[in-house]
Amino acid sequence: VQLQASGGGLVQAGGSLRLSCAASGRTFSRYVMGWFRQAPGKERESVAGISSGGARTYYADSVKGRFTISRDNDKNTVYLQMNSLKPEDTAVYYCAADASWTTRVYEYEYWGQGTQVTVSS
């Protein structure tokens, strides 16, 4: 599966952005999808994930209550709605896919290119 992330940009603290990740192929609905981020000088970290059917989700503690992950299997797209953004959310955001449920960065098999999110104070 090939993944294409988009929707990043520059936003002021307290603002919102919605990231999208479009997937190619007809098997998108079989994959667990995740969002990850990597800030300069830091390791890539898990942000949120969603099961293949959308019934199960997880969130990093740092984004709970502010970010929402969702997917539209008819459109082969997963979203990350980001509200109440903080400067510490600044990072390159990546989407990824895997056949099995996992929250671990290194267990995701397919990765898209990143999209930059910058939150100014």
PDB file of C-alpha atoms in Angstrom:
ATOM      1  CA  VAL A   1       0.000   0.000   0.000  1.00  0.00           C
ATOM      2  CA  GLN A   2       1.249   3.495  -0.837  1.00  0.00           C
ATOM      3  CA  LEU A   3       0.450   6.407   1.441  1.00  0.00           C
ATOM      4  CA  GLN A   4       0.330  10.142   0.790  1.00  0.00           C
ATOM      5  CA  ALA A   5      -0.009  12.526   3.720  1.00  0.00           C
ATOM      6  CA  SER A   6      -1.155  16.109   3.375  1.00  0.00           C
ATOM      7  CA  GLY A   7      -2.681  18.980   5.305  1.00  0.00           C
ATOM      8  CA  GLY A   8       0.254  20.261   7.286  1.00  0.00           C
ATOM      9  CA  GLY A   9       1.046  23.926   7.644  1.00  0.00           C
ATOM     10  CA  LEU A  10       1.714  26.823   9.948  1.00  0.00           C
ATOM     11  CA  VAL A  11      -0.859  27.615  12.613  1.00  0.00           C
ATOM     12  CA  GLN A  12      -0.952  29.694  15.765  1.00  0.00           C
ATOM     13  CA  ALA A  13      -1.188  28.072  19.164  1.00  0.00           C
ATOM     14  CA  GLY A  14      -4.776  27.181  19.939  1.00  0.00           C
ATOM     15  CA  GLY A  15      -5.600  26.665  16.293  1.00  0.00           C
ATOM     16  CA  SER A  16      -6.601  23.562  14.365  1.00  0.00           C
ATOM     17  CA  LEU A  17      -5.426  21.525  11.407  1.00  0.00           C
ATOM     18  CA  ARG A  18      -6.697  18.372   9.750  1.00  0.00           C
ATOM     19  CA  LEU A  19      -4.214  15.977   8.264  1.00  0.00           C
ATOM     20  CA  SER A  20      -5.205  13.495   5.584  1.00  0.00           C
ATOM     21  CA  CYS A  21      -3.501  10.343   4.425  1.00  0.00           C
ATOM     22  CA  ALA A  22      -4.664   8.864   1.143  1.00  0.00           C
ATOM     23  CA  ALA A  23      -3.862   5.246   0.413  1.00  0.00           C
ATOM     24  CA  SER A  24      -3.620   3.448  -2.870  1.00  0.00           C
ATOM     25  CA  GLY A  25      -4.905  -0.040  -3.471  1.00  0.00           C
ATOM     26  CA  ARG A  26      -8.136  -1.862  -2.803  1.00  0.00           C
ATOM     27  CA  THR A  27      -7.113  -3.390   0.531  1.00  0.00           C
ATOM     28  CA  PHE A  28      -7.008  -0.201   2.614  1.00  0.00           C
ATOM     29  CA  SER A  29      -9.873  -1.396   4.789  1.00  0.00           C
ATOM     30  CA  ARG A  30      -7.768  -4.329   5.990  1.00  0.00           C
ATOM     31  CA  TYR A  31      -5.030  -2.169   7.489  1.00  0.00           C
ATOM     32  CA  VAL A  32      -4.504  -0.644  10.875  1.00  0.00           C
ATOM     33  CA  MET A  33      -3.559   2.987  10.358  1.00  0.00           C
ATOM     34  CA  GLY A  34      -1.421   5.184  12.524  1.00  0.00           C
ATOM     35  CA  TRP A  35      -0.184   8.739  12.787  1.00  0.00           C
ATOM     36  CA  PHE A  36       3.282   9.469  14.074  1.00  0.00           C
ATOM     37  CA  ARG A  37       5.425  12.541  14.464  1.00  0.00           C
ATOM     38  CA  GLN A  38       9.060  13.433  14.689  1.00  0.00           C
ATOM     39  CA  ALA A  39      10.380  16.696  16.026  1.00  0.00           C
ATOM     40  CA  PRO A  40      13.930  17.885  15.282  1.00  0.00           C
ATOM     41  CA  GLY A  41      16.448  15.982  17.357  1.00  0.00           C
ATOM     42  CA  LYS A  42      13.828  13.610  18.741  1.00  0.00           C
ATOM     43  CA  GLU A  43      12.769  10.083  18.009  1.00  0.00           C
ATOM     44  CA  ARG A  44       9.658   9.344  16.011  1.00  0.00           C
ATOM     45  CA  GLU A  45       6.712   8.838  18.338  1.00  0.00           C
ATOM     46  CA  SER A  46       3.256   7.411  18.055  1.00  0.00           C
ATOM     47  CA  VAL A  47       0.406   9.927  18.060  1.00  0.00           C
ATOM     48  CA  ALA A  48      -2.758   7.952  17.279  1.00  0.00           C
ATOM     49  CA  GLY A  49      -3.973   4.784  15.661  1.00  0.00           C
ATOM     50  CA  ILE A  50      -7.185   3.272  14.374  1.00  0.00           C
ATOM     51  CA  SER A  51      -8.206  -0.290  13.638  1.00  0.00           C
ATOM     52  CA  SER A  52      -9.147  -1.480  10.175  1.00  0.00           C
ATOM     53  CA  GLY A  53     -12.863  -1.035  10.761  1.00  0.00           C
ATOM     54  CA  GLY A  54     -12.505   2.088  12.841  1.00  0.00           C
ATOM     55  CA  ALA A  55     -13.952   0.711  16.062  1.00  0.00           C
ATOM     56  CA  ARG A  56     -10.705   0.809  18.037  1.00  0.00           C
ATOM     57  CA  THR A  57      -8.460   3.796  18.520  1.00  0.00           C
ATOM     58  CA  TYR A  58      -5.528   4.813  20.655  1.00  0.00           C
ATOM     59  CA  TYR A  59      -3.926   8.135  21.458  1.00  0.00           C
ATOM     60  CA  ALA A  60      -0.691   9.246  22.996  1.00  0.00           C
ATOM     61  CA  ASP A  61      -1.290  10.872  26.371  1.00  0.00           C
ATOM     62  CA  SER A  62       0.071  14.136  25.052  1.00  0.00           C
ATOM     63  CA  VAL A  63      -2.730  14.465  22.477  1.00  0.00           C
ATOM     64  CA  LYS A  64      -5.711  12.882  24.221  1.00  0.00           C
ATOM     65  CA  GLY A  65      -8.715  15.177  24.176  1.00  0.00           C
ATOM     66  CA  ARG A  66      -7.193  17.368  21.459  1.00  0.00           C
ATOM     67  CA  PHE A  67      -6.604  15.061  18.481  1.00  0.00           C
ATOM     68  CA  THR A  68      -9.075  12.729  16.797  1.00  0.00           C
ATOM     69  CA  ILE A  69      -8.218   9.994  14.335  1.00  0.00           C
ATOM     70  CA  SER A  70     -10.819   8.745  11.886  1.00  0.00           C
ATOM     71  CA  ARG A  71     -10.972   6.903   8.598  1.00  0.00           C
ATOM     72  CA  ASP A  72     -13.185   6.633   5.548  1.00  0.00           C
ATOM     73  CA  ASN A  73     -12.647   3.243   3.980  1.00  0.00           C
ATOM     74  CA  ASP A  74     -14.743   4.186   0.937  1.00  0.00           C
ATOM     75  CA  LYS A  75     -12.279   6.995   0.227  1.00  0.00           C
ATOM     76  CA  ASN A  76      -9.156   5.065   1.287  1.00  0.00           C
ATOM     77  CA  THR A  77      -8.280   7.917   3.622  1.00  0.00           C
ATOM     78  CA  VAL A  78      -7.383   8.334   7.269  1.00  0.00           C
ATOM     79  CA  TYR A  79      -7.590  11.693   9.021  1.00  0.00           C
ATOM     80  CA  LEU A  80      -6.093  13.350  12.049  1.00  0.00           C
ATOM     81  CA  GLN A  81      -8.083  16.282  13.370  1.00  0.00           C
ATOM     82  CA  MET A  82      -5.821  18.369  15.577  1.00  0.00           C
ATOM     83  CA  ASN A  83      -7.379  20.979  17.852  1.00  0.00           C
ATOM     84  CA  SER A  84      -5.955  23.234  20.546  1.00  0.00           C
ATOM     85  CA  LEU A  85      -2.545  22.948  18.987  1.00  0.00           C
ATOM     86  CA  LYS A  86       0.501  23.741  21.064  1.00  0.00           C
ATOM     87  CA  PRO A  87       4.039  24.731  20.032  1.00  0.00           C
ATOM     88  CA  GLU A  88       5.226  21.344  21.285  1.00  0.00           C
ATOM     89  CA  ASP A  89       3.066  19.691  18.605  1.00  0.00           C
ATOM     90  CA  THR A  90       5.468  21.064  16.003  1.00  0.00           C
ATOM     91  CA  ALA A  91       6.895  18.135  14.051  1.00  0.00           C
ATOM     92  CA  VAL A  92       6.838  16.256  10.802  1.00  0.00           C
ATOM     93  CA  TYR A  93       3.754  14.055  10.858  1.00  0.00           C
ATOM     94  CA  TYR A  94       3.709  10.665   9.144  1.00  0.00           C
ATOM     95  CA  CYS A  95       0.977   8.160   8.435  1.00  0.00           C
ATOM     96  CA  ALA A  96       1.627   4.448   8.389  1.00  0.00           C
ATOM     97  CA  ALA A  97      -0.183   1.178   7.820  1.00  0.00           C
ATOM     98  CA  ASP A  98       0.141  -2.333   9.136  1.00  0.00           C
ATOM     99  CA  ALA A  99      -1.824  -5.550   8.873  1.00  0.00           C
ATOM    100  CA  SER A 100      -1.869  -6.055  12.643  1.00  0.00           C
ATOM    101  CA  TRP A 101      -2.930  -3.920  15.579  1.00  0.00           C
ATOM    102  CA  THR A 102       0.060  -2.213  17.137  1.00  0.00           C
ATOM    103  CA  THR A 103       1.048   1.048  18.740  1.00  0.00           C
ATOM    104  CA  ARG A 104       4.783   0.599  18.215  1.00  0.00           C
ATOM    105  CA  VAL A 105       6.487   2.772  15.635  1.00  0.00           C
ATOM    106  CA  TYR A 106       8.858   0.075  14.445  1.00  0.00           C
ATOM    107  CA  GLU A 107       6.099  -2.457  13.841  1.00  0.00           C
ATOM    108  CA  TYR A 108       4.368  -0.469  11.120  1.00  0.00           C
ATOM    109  CA  GLU A 109       5.281  -1.796   7.698  1.00  0.00           C
ATOM    110  CA  TYR A 110       4.173   0.898   5.256  1.00  0.00           C
ATOM    111  CA  TRP A 111       4.964   4.580   5.583  1.00  0.00           C
ATOM    112  CA  GLY A 112       4.003   7.726   3.776  1.00  0.00           C
ATOM    113  CA  GLN A 113       6.124  10.818   3.370  1.00  0.00           C
ATOM    114  CA  GLY A 114       5.789  13.351   6.134  1.00  0.00           C
ATOM    115  CA  THR A 115       3.889  16.597   6.280  1.00  0.00           C
ATOM    116  CA  GLN A 116       5.223  19.487   8.343  1.00  0.00           C
ATOM    117  CA  VAL A 117       3.130  20.955  11.138  1.00  0.00           C
ATOM    118  CA  THR A 118       4.424  24.127  12.753  1.00  0.00           C
ATOM    119  CA  VAL A 119       2.650  25.727  15.683  1.00  0.00           C
ATOM    120  CA  SER A 120       3.717  29.239  16.573  1.00  0.00           C
ATOM    121  CA  SER A 121       3.361  30.673  20.058  1.00  0.00           C
TER     122      SER A 121
END
